Amino acid sequence: MKNLVKWLLAVTYFQLVPENHDQPDLAARDNAATPSPTLTVQRSGGNQSSPLLYGVMFEVGARAAGIPLTSYQEMDHSGDGGIHGQLLQNNGFQGDNPGLAAYKGIGDVELIQDILSSVSSAITSSLQVSVQPGAKGYVGFANTGYKGVPVMNATYSCEFWMMGDYSGTIMLELAGSSSGKIYASHNMTVRSLWGEFTRHQTSFNSSASPDGDNEWRLLFNGSQVDGALNFGLVQLFPPTYKSRSNGLRDDIATFLEKIHPSFLRFPGGNNLEGLQIDSRWQWNLTIGPVVNRAGRQGDWFYPNTDALGIGLDEYLWCCEDMHMEPVLAVWAGKSYGGMVSHLEPYIDDILNELEYILGPSTSTYGSLRANNGRADPWSLQYIETGNEDDLAGGCDTYPDRFMQIHRAIQTNYPNLTLIASNIDFLCLPIDLPSGLLYDHHYYCQPDDLVSMFNYWDNHPRSQPAIVGEYGCRNTTDREGIFWSSMPCSCSEAVHMIGLERNSDVVKMAAYAPLLQHFGFTQWSPTLFGFDSTPNSLTPSPSYHVQRMFSTNRGETILPVHTTTTTSNFHPLYWVASKTTHQKKNPTYIVKMANYRPQNHTLHINIPHTKSGYLEMISGEGNATNLLHDVAIQPVLRKIANSEGGYTVDLGEWGVVVLAVS
Ligand code: AHR
């Protein structure tokens, strides 16, 4: 808890200090001319590379409406208001004190949060719209979304629950909040009665708004209403990824898909653990129709509505649709506010969760899954027990907690691979079971990440690892890295070269955290961001580094011979690999990073190759990508040489992928 408070103070402070991208010292030390090595890629030898090496970690966060951003923060609205498709805020009145945030009346009406009229046992409040006597024409309410509603040239689906005597037209609109311009207007006829909520659903087309300053409106004929109408669980979706219901925003998910991540670690992170035992992430509260999902008091001191949005099935659909291996973290008895003394009921809960995911549709929980729209069992191989149990008072009890969970899972699912949530051997069982993976997390300043280049070279091969979270970040210094610039992204590339060279033992590595709504930033940097403006997706340079490395993978890492004394690497770093699935004509891939603010030329020999492409990203130290101002873009070009010799000019802080055959 103490760590969490310190961390919160640090990141809140982050919001207040100006950006500063001072040149890292390590690079400044190496400004002197560096000899230009020639690299010769060997055609055989080397180790196998893990096919799962590059993936992502995602944990949903949400800030309850009505709670000031400065006192209660969220994980960047990465889920609600982010990758989850639903665009209206405070739609379930969830959290401790949701109030009327994001709602406003239209016409002669009064709004209240009606705590006496619940839509369901989970959605315990609704919006009461009282029509003032003598009101004329169409009146109603608007929802302003998550600092605006992204209004695109697209078909939107919309649903709401309604109670009160009304038979007639409901008019739905997407409109500019300041401009008043109407981008979509759709009429539907409803029949609603007092005493019972009924669900109404429709879809309509919209034209695009130039900005994010928009709202969704629901209007009805005021002169037909005597008293009040109640509305609940309003939902608005743009097209969803793979057209899934309650799905992900297609534009954001597609942007993520371009990285080709091979695994997804979820649902946290701290998000799994809970601020208190009762507010841990509980899988069974995140499944089924959203009208039955209550949400919970989330981590980091704010209520969390993730249950309405991305629940267990939505995570698993996302994995399947994006061809990612799910890495599911299960709650291991530790929250930030305490630890359970008897783990048994929670182990039962884990086994129920696994039956829900893996059991036949005839089993108790498998049939629940089938009822929720998924007849076949999901595919799942990796289970992580807890999160960072070396921290927050978890160390002493983790060995015992881990072994209890391990025994239960292995007895029932002997083929699953278990991941220990930390690598502190004081916090792990003395007699470690075989076949485990160990999860390492590190967020470092650029120089420190570069210094870790060799970290994995001498790692015992008997302890296969995942790096469940890493990224270039500075959480303590005054001039913290706020949004990734080229030195930061280059340091990540250097580190990834180290990971790839050791990908016989590092099985998976995930940049974290994944994304942010720029209007609600708390943790930064992330891989990419956006706001409510259409087409606002903004990649950090790190996004491109992840994409370039992940979409160019060899199955075998190859030795590289050099002609100079630079085999200790710094400031140039490289790794070579080849694809083995194309037996006759493999592709040879060389990844390079130039960790310094000067250009550098490299000669690379890859015998028996002729042509391919080269992709490079580079930029001066202060350059970065900002919302609506994307300065750093990768450059892709063809490259050819009949002798297999290539000359590559690495720009300052340059990261290059060369792929030839
Ligand atoms: O990714 C952000 C947080 O950092 C995660 O929730 C936690 O596991 C880590 O400490």
mmCIF file of C-alpha atoms and ligand atoms in Angstrom, residues 7 57 59 75 265 268-271 273 300 336 387-388 391 441 443 469 512-513 523, ligand 1:
data_model
loop_
_atom_site.group_PDB
_atom_site.id
_atom_site.type_symbol
_atom_site.label_atom_id
_atom_site.label_comp_id
_atom_site.label_asym_id
_atom_site.label_seq_id
_atom_site.Cartn_x
_atom_site.Cartn_y
_atom_site.Cartn_z
ATOM 1 C CA TRP A 7 3.771 5.608 -6.820
ATOM 2 C CA MET A 57 0.084 -6.639 -21.189
ATOM 3 C CA GLU A 59 -5.170 -4.050 -17.570
ATOM 4 C CA MET A 75 -5.176 3.723 -15.572
ATOM 5 C CA ARG A 265 -1.144 -10.882 -20.240
ATOM 6 C CA GLY A 268 -3.268 -7.202 -14.354
ATOM 7 C CA GLY A 269 -1.105 -6.043 -12.799
ATOM 8 C CA ASN A 270 -2.399 -4.251 -9.807
ATOM 9 C CA ASN A 271 -5.826 -4.442 -11.423
ATOM 10 C CA GLU A 273 -5.034 -7.665 -6.874
ATOM 11 C CA TRP A 300 -5.614 2.944 -7.148
ATOM 12 C CA TYR A 336 -3.153 -4.189 -1.370
ATOM 13 C CA ASN A 387 1.014 -10.296 -9.396
ATOM 14 C CA GLU A 388 4.267 -8.998 -7.938
ATOM 15 C CA LEU A 391 5.791 -6.553 -2.965
ATOM 16 C CA HIS A 441 8.970 -6.696 -14.249
ATOM 17 C CA TYR A 443 10.476 -0.016 -15.698
ATOM 18 C CA GLU A 469 6.053 -5.847 -17.866
ATOM 19 C CA ALA A 512 3.485 -2.279 -20.500
ATOM 20 C CA PRO A 513 1.195 -0.497 -20.040
ATOM 21 C CA TRP A 523 0.506 6.527 -16.170
HETATM 22 O O1 AHR B 1 1.561 -1.601 -15.490
HETATM 23 C C1 AHR B 1 1.354 -0.796 -14.399
HETATM 24 C C2 AHR B 1 1.575 -1.473 -13.052
HETATM 25 O O2 AHR B 1 2.939 -1.651 -12.800
HETATM 26 C C3 AHR B 1 1.014 -2.860 -12.948
HETATM 27 O O3 AHR B 1 -0.303 -2.837 -12.577
HETATM 28 C C4 AHR B 1 1.844 -3.491 -11.887
HETATM 29 O O4 AHR B 1 1.952 -4.888 -12.036
HETATM 30 C C5 AHR B 1 3.168 -2.814 -12.028
HETATM 31 O O5 AHR B 1 3.696 -2.489 -10.802
#
